[in-house]
Short mmCIF file of C-alpha atoms and ligand atoms in Angstrom, two decimals:
data_model
loop_
_atom_site.label_atom_id
_atom_site.label_comp_id
_atom_site.label_asym_id
_atom_site.label_seq_id
_atom_site.Cartn_x
_atom_site.Cartn_y
_atom_site.Cartn_z
CA UNK A 717 234.59 177.11 137.75
CA UNK A 718 235.53 173.92 136.06
CA UNK A 719 233.55 171.61 138.35
CA UNK A 720 230.44 173.64 137.61
CA UNK A 721 230.13 172.16 134.13
CA UNK A 722 232.03 168.96 134.89
CA UNK A 723 229.51 167.69 137.40
CA UNK A 724 226.46 167.84 135.11
CA UNK A 725 228.51 166.35 132.27
CA UNK A 726 229.67 163.45 134.41
CA UNK A 727 226.17 162.99 135.70
CA UNK A 728 224.68 162.89 132.24
CA UNK A 729 227.43 160.47 131.08
CA UNK A 730 226.66 158.25 134.04
CA UNK A 731 222.96 158.41 133.33
CA UNK A 732 223.44 157.49 129.68
CA UNK A 733 225.68 154.61 130.67
CA UNK A 734 223.15 153.48 133.26
CA UNK A 735 220.38 153.75 130.70
CA UNK A 736 222.37 151.64 128.27
CA UNK A 737 222.92 148.89 130.81
CA UNK A 738 219.27 148.82 131.77
CA UNK A 739 218.25 148.77 128.11
CA UNK A 740 220.63 145.94 127.28
CA UNK A 741 219.49 143.94 130.24
CA UNK A 742 215.90 144.30 129.21
CA UNK A 743 216.64 143.26 125.65
CA UNK A 744 218.64 140.29 126.93
CA UNK A 745 215.51 138.83 128.37
CA UNK A 746 213.92 136.38 125.94
CA UNK A 747 210.33 136.51 124.79
CA UNK A 748 208.00 133.62 125.49
CA UNK A 749 205.34 132.27 123.16
CA UNK A 750 203.48 129.43 124.87
CA UNK A 751 200.97 127.60 122.69
CA UNK A 752 198.57 125.21 124.34
CA UNK A 753 196.02 123.08 122.52
CA UNK A 754 192.94 121.85 124.35
CA UNK A 755 192.47 118.05 124.62
CA UNK A 756 195.14 117.23 122.04
CA UNK A 757 196.43 113.66 122.29
CA UNK A 758 200.10 112.78 122.02
CA UNK A 759 199.24 110.38 119.18
CA UNK A 760 197.61 113.15 117.15
CA UNK A 761 200.89 114.73 116.12
CA UNK A 762 203.21 113.72 113.27
CA UNK A 763 206.50 114.01 115.14
CA UNK A 764 205.09 111.78 117.89
CA UNK A 765 204.50 108.99 115.42
CA UNK A 766 201.31 109.85 113.56
CA UNK A 767 201.77 109.13 109.87
CA UNK A 768 198.32 109.96 108.56
CA UNK A 769 197.77 113.41 110.03
CA UNK A 770 199.69 116.26 108.45
CA UNK A 771 201.30 118.46 111.09
CA UNK A 772 204.35 119.87 109.25
CA UNK A 773 204.45 123.09 111.28
CA UNK A 774 204.43 121.39 114.68
CA UNK A 775 206.97 118.85 113.39
CA UNK A 776 209.13 121.74 112.24
CA UNK A 777 209.19 123.21 115.76
CA UNK A 778 210.40 119.82 117.01
CA UNK A 779 213.07 119.43 114.34
CA UNK A 780 214.35 122.95 115.03
CA UNK A 781 214.18 122.49 118.77
CA UNK A 782 213.76 119.99 121.60
CA UNK A 783 211.05 117.35 121.77
CA UNK A 784 210.01 115.95 125.15
CA UNK A 785 208.75 112.39 125.05
CA UNK A 786 207.72 112.12 128.69
CA UNK A 787 205.95 115.43 129.22
CA UNK A 788 203.29 115.10 131.90
CA UNK A 789 200.23 117.19 132.75
CA UNK A 790 199.60 117.62 136.48
CA UNK A 791 195.94 116.67 136.05
CA UNK A 792 193.86 114.99 133.33
CA UNK A 793 191.31 117.85 133.05
CA UNK A 794 191.44 121.48 131.93
CA UNK A 795 190.84 123.53 135.07
CA UNK A 796 193.21 121.69 137.45
CA UNK A 797 195.85 121.07 134.77
CA UNK A 798 195.88 124.71 133.71
CA UNK A 799 196.03 125.98 137.28
CA UNK A 800 199.04 123.75 137.90
CA UNK A 801 200.60 124.93 134.65
CA UNK A 802 200.40 128.63 135.37
CA UNK A 803 201.19 128.42 139.09
CA UNK A 804 203.95 125.78 138.89
CA UNK A 805 202.24 123.76 141.63
CA UNK A 806 199.80 120.88 141.88
CA UNK A 807 196.18 122.06 141.72
CA UNK A 808 195.72 120.68 145.22
CA UNK A 809 197.93 123.43 146.63
CA UNK A 810 195.80 126.26 145.28
CA UNK A 811 192.47 124.66 146.11
CA UNK A 812 191.81 123.87 142.44
CA UNK A 813 191.57 120.13 143.00
CA UNK A 814 187.96 119.09 143.44
CA UNK A 815 186.51 116.59 145.90
CA UNK A 816 183.39 116.05 143.80
CA UNK A 817 182.51 114.50 140.51
CA UNK A 818 182.75 117.81 138.67
CA UNK A 819 186.40 118.80 138.51
CA UNK A 820 186.28 121.78 136.20
CA UNK A 821 184.57 125.16 136.28
CA UNK A 822 181.16 124.44 134.68
CA UNK A 823 179.32 127.74 134.98
CA UNK A 824 181.04 131.01 134.34
CA UNK A 825 178.68 132.63 136.84
CA UNK A 826 179.94 130.30 139.60
CA UNK A 827 182.17 131.74 142.27
CA UNK A 828 185.02 129.24 141.82
CA UNK A 829 188.34 129.99 140.22
CA UNK A 830 192.04 130.47 140.71
CA UNK A 831 192.37 132.24 144.10
CA UNK A 832 193.43 135.89 143.86
CA UNK A 833 196.22 135.09 146.33
CA UNK A 834 197.87 132.64 143.90
CA UNK A 835 200.91 133.67 141.90
CA UNK A 836 201.24 132.86 138.21
CA UNK A 837 204.22 132.96 135.89
CA UNK A 838 202.55 135.90 134.18
CA UNK A 839 202.53 137.85 137.45
CA UNK A 840 206.20 137.07 138.05
CA UNK A 841 207.19 138.12 134.53
CA UNK A 842 205.16 141.29 134.85
CA UNK A 843 207.30 142.17 137.87
CA UNK A 844 210.37 141.65 135.66
CA UNK A 845 209.13 144.22 133.17
CA UNK A 846 207.45 141.88 130.71
CA UNK A 847 204.33 142.73 128.75
CA UNK A 848 202.05 139.76 129.25
CA UNK A 849 199.08 138.59 127.21
CA UNK A 850 196.63 135.73 127.13
CA UNK A 851 194.78 135.01 123.93
CA UNK A 852 192.22 132.22 123.92
CA UNK A 853 190.82 129.98 126.58
CA UNK A 854 191.11 130.73 130.32
CA UNK A 855 188.70 128.40 132.20
CA UNK A 856 189.95 129.41 135.66
CA UNK A 857 186.95 131.42 136.82
CA UNK A 858 185.92 135.06 136.65
CA UNK A 859 184.05 136.40 139.71
CA UNK A 860 184.11 135.79 143.47
CA UNK A 861 181.30 137.70 145.16
CA UNK A 862 179.31 139.50 142.50
CA UNK A 863 179.17 139.97 138.76
CA UNK A 864 181.96 142.24 137.69
CA UNK A 865 184.37 141.86 140.61
CA UNK A 866 186.56 139.84 138.20
CA UNK A 867 188.68 138.48 141.04
CA UNK A 868 189.71 135.39 139.05
CA UNK A 869 190.04 137.20 135.73
CA UNK A 870 193.30 136.85 133.71
CA UNK A 871 193.93 140.60 134.21
CA UNK A 872 194.13 139.94 137.98
CA UNK A 873 196.46 137.02 137.45
CA UNK A 874 199.27 138.81 135.70
CA UNK A 875 198.04 139.06 132.12
CA UNK A 876 197.91 142.72 131.21
CA UNK A 877 196.09 141.85 127.99
CA UNK A 878 193.31 139.32 127.58
CA UNK A 879 191.28 138.44 124.54
CA UNK A 880 189.27 135.26 124.39
CA UNK A 881 187.08 132.81 126.22
CA UNK A 882 186.91 133.33 129.99
CA UNK A 883 185.30 129.88 129.96
CA UNK A 884 185.94 127.30 127.25
CA UNK A 885 184.52 126.09 124.00
CA UNK A 886 182.02 123.30 124.55
CA UNK A 887 179.15 121.56 122.82
CA UNK A 888 176.41 123.61 124.47
CA UNK A 889 177.84 126.70 122.68
CA UNK A 890 176.63 125.45 119.31
CA UNK A 891 172.99 124.45 118.85
CA UNK A 892 172.62 120.86 117.66
CA UNK A 893 176.08 119.77 118.79
CA UNK A 894 174.91 118.01 121.93
CA UNK A 895 175.58 118.73 125.58
CA UNK A 896 178.70 118.87 127.69
CA UNK A 897 177.55 120.43 130.95
CA UNK A 898 175.89 117.92 133.27
CA UNK A 899 174.19 116.22 130.33
CA UNK A 900 172.56 113.58 132.54
CA UNK A 901 171.12 116.19 134.91
CA UNK A 902 169.82 118.21 131.95
CA UNK A 903 168.06 115.13 130.61
CA UNK A 904 166.59 114.12 133.96
CA UNK A 905 165.22 117.61 134.62
CA UNK A 906 163.79 117.82 131.12
CA UNK A 907 162.05 114.47 131.45
CA UNK A 908 160.76 115.30 134.93
CA UNK A 909 159.25 118.54 133.64
CA UNK A 910 157.65 116.69 130.78
CA UNK A 911 156.12 114.01 133.04
CA UNK A 912 154.79 116.67 135.42
CA UNK A 913 153.38 118.68 132.51
CA UNK A 914 151.65 115.71 130.95
CA UNK A 915 150.28 114.73 134.37
CA UNK A 916 148.95 118.21 134.97
CA UNK A 917 147.25 118.47 131.58
CA UNK A 918 145.66 115.03 132.00
CA UNK A 919 144.29 115.92 135.44
CA UNK A 920 142.92 119.24 134.19
CA UNK A 921 141.16 117.43 131.33
CA UNK A 922 139.74 114.85 133.69
CA UNK A 923 138.40 117.60 135.92
CA UNK A 924 136.94 119.61 133.02
CA UNK A 925 135.24 116.57 131.52
CA UNK A 926 133.83 115.76 134.91
CA UNK A 927 135.15 112.19 134.82
CA UNK A 928 136.45 112.37 138.38
CA UNK A 929 136.50 114.96 141.06
CA UNK A 930 140.09 116.35 140.97
CA UNK A 931 140.77 118.64 143.88
CA UNK A 932 142.27 122.09 143.34
CA UNK A 933 144.50 121.22 146.30
CA UNK A 934 146.26 118.84 143.94
CA UNK A 935 146.15 120.90 140.73
CA UNK A 936 147.44 124.19 142.05
CA UNK A 937 150.59 122.81 143.76
CA UNK A 938 151.22 120.61 140.70
CA UNK A 939 150.97 123.66 138.48
CA UNK A 940 153.59 125.50 140.54
CA UNK A 941 155.81 122.43 140.61
CA UNK A 942 155.68 122.37 136.80
CA UNK A 943 156.70 126.01 136.63
CA UNK A 944 159.50 125.40 139.10
CA UNK A 945 160.79 122.35 137.24
CA UNK A 946 160.73 124.22 133.95
CA UNK A 947 162.56 127.14 135.50
CA UNK A 948 165.23 124.92 137.01
CA UNK A 949 165.75 123.09 133.77
CA UNK A 950 165.27 125.98 131.39
CA UNK A 951 167.07 128.84 132.97
CA UNK A 952 170.52 127.41 133.69
CA UNK A 953 170.73 125.03 130.77
CA UNK A 954 168.95 126.66 127.86
CA UNK A 955 170.71 129.91 128.65
CA UNK A 956 174.11 128.21 128.84
CA UNK A 957 175.37 129.67 125.54
CA UNK A 958 174.45 133.16 126.72
CA UNK A 959 175.98 132.69 130.12
CA UNK A 960 179.04 130.64 129.31
CA UNK A 961 179.95 131.11 125.66
CA UNK A 962 181.26 134.65 125.68
CA UNK A 963 184.27 136.54 124.38
CA UNK A 964 185.93 139.22 126.48
CA UNK A 965 188.56 141.77 125.66
CA UNK A 966 190.18 142.54 128.98
CA UNK A 967 187.27 143.10 131.37
CA UNK A 968 184.67 143.84 128.76
CA UNK A 969 182.24 141.32 127.26
CA UNK A 970 182.39 141.86 123.51
CA UNK A 971 180.38 138.87 122.26
CA UNK A 972 177.52 137.09 123.98
CA UNK A 973 176.93 134.44 122.86
CA UNK A 974 180.08 134.19 120.78
CA UNK A 975 180.28 133.50 117.05
CA UNK A 976 181.98 130.13 116.89
CA UNK A 977 182.51 129.95 113.09
CA UNK A 978 185.07 132.73 112.90
CA UNK A 979 186.70 132.12 116.28
CA UNK A 980 189.89 130.38 115.03
CA UNK A 981 190.84 133.25 112.70
CA UNK A 982 190.08 135.89 115.31
CA UNK A 983 192.15 134.20 117.99
CA UNK A 984 195.04 133.77 115.57
CA UNK A 985 194.81 137.43 114.52
CA UNK A 986 194.83 138.58 118.14
CA UNK A 987 197.86 136.43 118.95
CA UNK A 988 199.77 137.70 115.92
CA UNK A 989 198.91 141.31 116.72
CA UNK A 990 200.06 140.90 120.29
CA UNK A 991 203.46 139.69 119.08
CA UNK A 992 203.73 142.52 116.53
CA UNK A 993 202.72 145.17 119.07
CA UNK A 994 205.35 144.02 121.55
CA UNK A 995 208.19 143.08 119.21
CA UNK A 996 210.56 145.68 120.68
CA UNK A 997 210.47 144.70 124.36
CA UNK A 998 210.28 141.44 126.35
CA UNK A 999 206.85 139.84 126.20
CA UNK A 1000 205.01 136.72 127.24
CA UNK A 1001 202.19 135.43 125.07
CA UNK A 1002 200.12 132.54 126.32
CA UNK A 1003 198.16 131.46 123.25
CA UNK A 1004 195.58 129.02 124.52
CA UNK A 1005 193.75 127.60 121.52
CA UNK A 1006 190.01 126.85 121.54
CA UNK A 1007 190.80 123.77 119.40
CA UNK A 1008 190.55 120.66 119.65
CA UNK A 1009 187.78 120.48 122.20
CA UNK A 1010 184.37 119.58 120.77
CA UNK A 1011 182.40 121.00 119.01
CA UNK A 1012 184.66 120.81 115.99
CA UNK A 1013 185.10 123.89 113.83
CA UNK A 1014 183.92 123.81 110.23
CA UNK A 1015 186.43 126.21 108.69
CA UNK A 1016 185.91 125.85 104.91
CA UNK A 1017 189.65 125.84 104.09
CA UNK A 1018 190.13 122.64 106.10
CA UNK A 1019 186.76 120.89 105.90
CA UNK A 1020 187.04 117.48 104.28
CA UNK A 1021 190.78 117.77 103.65
CA UNK A 1022 192.21 115.32 106.19
CA UNK A 1023 192.08 111.54 106.34
CA UNK A 1024 190.43 111.55 109.77
CA UNK A 1025 187.12 113.30 109.30
CA UNK A 1026 186.22 116.49 111.08
CA UNK A 1027 188.61 115.76 113.93
CA UNK A 1028 191.50 115.41 111.49
CA UNK A 1029 190.45 118.60 109.66
CA UNK A 1030 190.57 120.44 112.96
CA UNK A 1031 193.99 118.98 113.77
CA UNK A 1032 195.34 120.22 110.47
CA UNK A 1033 193.86 123.63 111.16
CA UNK A 1034 195.67 123.65 114.53
CA UNK A 1035 198.91 122.90 112.71
CA UNK A 1036 198.29 125.71 110.24
CA UNK A 1037 197.67 128.14 113.12
CA UNK A 1038 200.92 127.07 114.82
CA UNK A 1039 202.69 127.66 111.51
CA UNK A 1040 201.27 131.17 111.27
CA UNK A 1041 202.46 132.03 114.78
CA UNK A 1042 205.95 130.69 114.05
CA UNK A 1043 205.99 132.70 110.81
CA UNK A 1044 205.07 135.85 112.72
CA UNK A 1045 207.88 135.34 115.25
CA UNK A 1046 210.38 134.62 112.48
CA UNK A 1047 209.34 137.44 110.16
CA UNK A 1048 209.80 140.00 112.94
CA UNK A 1049 213.34 138.72 113.46
CA UNK A 1050 212.50 137.52 116.97
CA UNK A 1051 213.30 133.81 116.55
CA UNK A 1052 216.74 133.85 118.21
CA UNK A 1053 215.39 135.71 121.23
CA UNK A 1054 212.11 133.85 121.67
CA UNK A 1055 211.42 130.61 123.47
CA UNK A 1056 208.47 128.94 121.79
CA UNK A 1057 206.60 126.15 123.54
CA UNK A 1058 203.94 123.80 122.24
CA UNK A 1059 201.86 121.46 124.41
CA UNK A 1060 198.43 120.12 125.23
CA UNK A 1061 196.66 120.60 128.57
CA UNK A 1062 196.09 116.82 128.92
CA UNK A 1063 195.34 113.71 126.86
CA UNK A 1064 192.73 113.29 124.13
CA UNK A 1065 189.10 112.74 125.06
CA UNK A 1066 188.40 109.12 124.21
CA UNK A 1067 184.67 109.11 124.92
CA UNK A 1068 183.98 112.22 122.88
CA UNK A 1069 182.84 110.86 119.55
CA UNK A 1070 181.71 112.89 116.61
CA UNK A 1071 178.46 111.40 115.32
CA UNK A 1072 179.20 112.22 111.70
CA UNK A 1073 182.65 110.73 111.44
CA UNK A 1074 182.83 108.37 114.36
CA UNK A 1075 186.26 109.80 115.12
CA UNK A 1076 186.86 109.97 118.84
CA UNK A 1077 187.99 113.12 120.60
CA UNK A 1078 191.65 112.42 120.32
CA UNK A 1079 194.32 109.82 119.94
CA UNK A 1080 196.77 109.04 122.72
CA UNK A 1081 198.93 106.67 120.69
CA UNK A 1082 200.18 103.63 122.55
CA UNK A 1083 199.09 104.99 125.92
CA UNK A 1084 196.07 103.63 127.70
CA UNK A 1085 193.31 105.98 128.89
CA UNK A 1086 192.59 109.61 128.10
CA UNK A 1087 191.13 112.86 129.36
CA UNK A 1088 189.68 112.61 132.90
CA UNK A 1089 191.86 109.57 133.70
CA UNK A 1090 194.66 110.68 135.97
CA UNK A 1091 196.03 107.26 136.77
CA UNK A 1092 196.59 106.30 133.16
CA UNK A 1093 199.29 107.58 130.92
CA UNK A 1094 196.94 108.51 128.06
CA UNK A 1095 195.24 111.09 130.28
CA UNK A 1096 198.39 112.94 131.19
CA UNK A 1097 201.25 112.29 128.74
CA UNK A 1098 201.19 115.10 126.20
CA UNK A 1099 203.31 116.51 123.40
CA UNK A 1100 205.89 119.04 124.60
CA UNK A 1101 208.15 120.96 122.23
CA UNK A 1102 210.53 123.86 122.83
CA UNK A 1103 212.15 125.91 120.09
CA UNK A 1104 214.79 128.58 120.52
CA UNK A 1105 217.23 128.70 117.59
CA UNK A 1106 220.76 129.48 118.69
CA UNK A 1107 220.15 128.54 122.30
CA UNK A 1108 218.60 125.06 122.04
CA UNK A 1109 220.10 122.38 119.80
CA UNK A 1110 217.95 121.46 116.82
CA UNK A 1111 216.44 118.00 116.77
CA UNK A 1112 217.24 117.12 120.38
CA UNK A 1113 214.98 114.62 122.12
CA UNK A 1114 214.59 114.44 125.90
CA UNK A 1115 213.14 111.23 127.32
CA UNK A 1116 213.35 112.25 130.98
CA UNK A 1117 210.14 112.89 132.94
CA UNK A 1118 209.13 116.55 132.72
CA UNK A 1119 206.00 118.36 133.82
CA UNK A 1120 203.86 121.20 132.53
CA UNK A 1121 204.53 122.69 135.96
CA UNK A 1122 208.20 123.08 134.93
CA UNK A 1123 207.32 126.08 132.78
CA UNK A 1124 206.87 128.36 135.79
CA UNK A 1125 210.42 127.94 137.18
CA UNK A 1126 211.91 127.86 133.66
CA UNK A 1127 210.34 131.18 132.72
CA UNK A 1128 211.37 132.68 136.05
CA UNK A 1129 214.95 131.55 135.53
CA UNK A 1130 215.14 132.99 132.02
CA UNK A 1131 213.59 136.28 133.14
CA UNK A 1132 216.25 136.44 135.89
CA UNK A 1133 213.65 136.47 138.62
CA UNK A 1134 215.43 135.54 141.85
CA UNK A 1135 212.86 136.87 144.29
CA UNK A 1136 211.59 134.49 147.00
CA UNK A 1137 208.69 132.30 146.01
CA UNK A 1138 206.31 129.65 147.37
CA UNK A 1139 207.05 125.94 147.35
CA UNK A 1140 207.01 124.88 143.69
CA UNK A 1141 206.42 121.43 142.21
CA UNK A 1142 208.16 122.11 138.90
CA UNK A 1143 211.86 122.43 138.07
CA UNK A 1144 213.79 124.70 135.75
CA UNK A 1145 214.01 122.82 132.44
CA UNK A 1146 216.89 124.74 130.88
CA UNK A 1147 219.68 122.35 132.02
CA UNK A 1148 217.83 119.43 130.41
CA UNK A 1149 216.88 121.36 127.28
CA UNK A 1150 220.40 122.67 126.77
CA UNK A 1151 221.93 119.27 127.41
CA UNK A 1152 223.80 120.47 130.52
CA UNK A 1153 221.99 117.94 132.67
CA UNK A 1154 221.17 114.39 131.67
CA UNK A 1155 218.60 113.73 134.35
CA UNK A 1156 215.35 115.33 135.32
CA UNK A 1157 215.05 116.56 138.89
CA UNK A 1158 211.64 114.96 139.27
CA UNK A 1159 212.03 111.96 141.52
CA UNK A 1160 208.31 111.55 142.15
CA UNK A 1161 205.37 112.78 140.15
CA UNK A 1162 201.90 112.53 141.61
CA UNK A 1163 198.95 111.79 139.38
CA UNK A 1164 195.72 113.17 140.75
CA UNK A 1165 192.09 112.94 139.79
CA UNK A 1166 190.54 115.82 141.70
CA UNK A 1167 192.18 115.67 145.10
CA UNK A 1168 192.55 111.91 144.95
CA UNK A 1169 195.93 110.47 144.27
CA UNK A 1170 195.55 107.81 141.56
CA UNK A 1171 199.14 106.94 140.81
CA UNK A 1172 202.74 107.93 141.42
CA UNK A 1173 205.64 107.90 138.99
CA UNK A 1174 209.00 107.15 140.51
CA UNK A 1175 212.21 108.16 138.81
CA UNK A 1176 214.84 106.83 141.23
CA UNK A 1177 218.04 108.88 141.40
CA UNK A 1178 220.99 107.13 139.83
CA UNK A 1179 218.89 104.54 138.05
CA UNK A 1180 219.87 103.59 134.51
CA UNK A 1181 217.65 105.07 131.91
CA UNK A 1182 216.31 103.35 128.85
CA UNK A 1183 214.11 105.47 126.65
CA UNK A 1184 211.34 102.90 126.42
CA UNK A 1185 209.79 103.87 129.67
CA UNK A 1186 210.99 100.94 131.70
CA UNK A 1187 212.65 103.16 134.22
CA UNK A 1188 209.62 104.91 135.55
CA UNK A 1189 208.14 102.56 138.01
CA UNK A 1190 204.55 103.47 137.64
CA UNK A 1191 202.12 102.04 140.09
CA UNK A 1192 198.56 102.72 140.97
CA UNK A 1193 197.55 103.57 144.49
CA UNK A 1194 194.78 101.00 144.35
CA UNK A 1195 197.35 98.36 143.55
CA UNK A 1196 199.40 99.28 146.60
CA UNK A 1197 196.28 99.26 148.71
CA UNK A 1198 195.38 95.80 147.43
CA UNK A 1199 198.90 94.58 148.13
CA UNK A 1200 198.66 96.09 151.57
CA UNK A 1201 195.41 94.28 152.28
CA UNK A 1202 196.93 91.06 151.07
CA UNK A 1203 199.80 91.34 153.52
CA UNK A 1204 197.74 92.73 156.37
CA UNK A 1205 194.24 91.31 156.15
CA UNK A 1206 191.86 93.30 158.32
C1 NAG B 1772 196.69 109.76 113.77
O1 NAG B 1772 195.69 110.61 114.30
C2 NAG B 1772 194.38 110.25 113.98
C3 NAG B 1772 193.48 111.34 114.52
O2 NAG B 1772 193.43 111.36 115.91
C4 NAG B 1772 194.07 108.87 114.51
O3 NAG B 1772 192.76 108.49 114.17
C5 NAG B 1772 195.08 107.88 113.97
O4 NAG B 1772 194.86 106.63 114.56
C6 NAG B 1772 196.48 108.35 114.27
N1 NAG B 1772 197.43 107.45 113.62
C7 NAG B 1772 198.50 106.92 114.25
C8 NAG B 1772 199.37 106.04 113.44
O5 NAG B 1772 198.74 107.13 115.41
#
């Protein structure tokens, strides 16, 4: 008699207890807010030594958290650097390192992109019960075989929510801002078409006026060649904004071409809403800003306010956006359970000058080189800041070599993901960030341009560290090759 009611009671007690444990475990998992700026140089930021640009909100993250001074991108360009970032492995391993001159996805309609077989930190966190979102730039491909298969789409790579640019922001998106995509080819094709056209018209005139006998065997093929040249030049390049500059929400195209003027506010709003929507369970937000890639935004609130022209105005807008995100996390009471991360995908773009202000694309401080230069520090050394009040000491500075690829294992560790994984190139950063380890586990870091190794950074175990960079023996492959030839002449 007694056991008849005892059993269900015990069972329900057990279930409640079990439920509690599961609930607590879930809430123990921290949230992640990863903020990545496009093409931002390490010298563009106040807390990295810039005294004329105002970046109080980014500086605040650093003073409340940990600042990395030797934070290294795995590649000096968007597509390979971002693939390495979200997979925790060099782009070479996932086939995202290019053998050719073009090392990024250039046409959204192309079939290239992050292979569906790759694993991203978003996918891993999803398996741990996280809600995952990407707001902003993707630039890792969309389709494989046909339009709409979306095999490379963020939704297939572990982000359950996506709002933003499947491609990137670039000059061709805004009329009058110049060209980014194969500018030299565009020009050559345009000029070729023009020459052919002028030639054709002249010959037709000559024939009509009866000056010379011009054979139709010449005119007709020339006419078709003109049409062909125009088509080749016109279709892919003039339609670039329509084909490349689009905004998607999940798998749906919602703007084509996109409205660039209001993009910053919309991306910020989407990021803030994602955080608000998911405040009560573990989430990952990868907020990948469209800034500070050219073309520059002209947001009225920031235009003309900085001391560095349009580029500076855009930098200060970036800082304001970062401040708004931090405010959102703090106002929801999530700060002590949220790891915030701020970085750039690679160094500033030195050659990218703004005609109006003369200001170059970005400033890499004391480091030589910039975007697209994998063998030089300016192309790959980026700002890296972590904030997690209560868990990470405020104002700590880490001078050890760290990589953007370290995020993958760090996130996995914090989400308590112990499942087997592929060979990774990054290391869990928590021991360094928490001050439990003094040395980075990176002994070698490889600096690629495409698939070509340009340089290697060596951080010998047991070596004495001085923060001024003398420890990392940094040599270029060409130098070794030259030395080799010198010792062993052919
Ligand atoms: C600060 O950043 C601006 C914008 O990139 C740059 O022009 C300037 O040289 C930087 N100043 C310092 C001291 O690094």
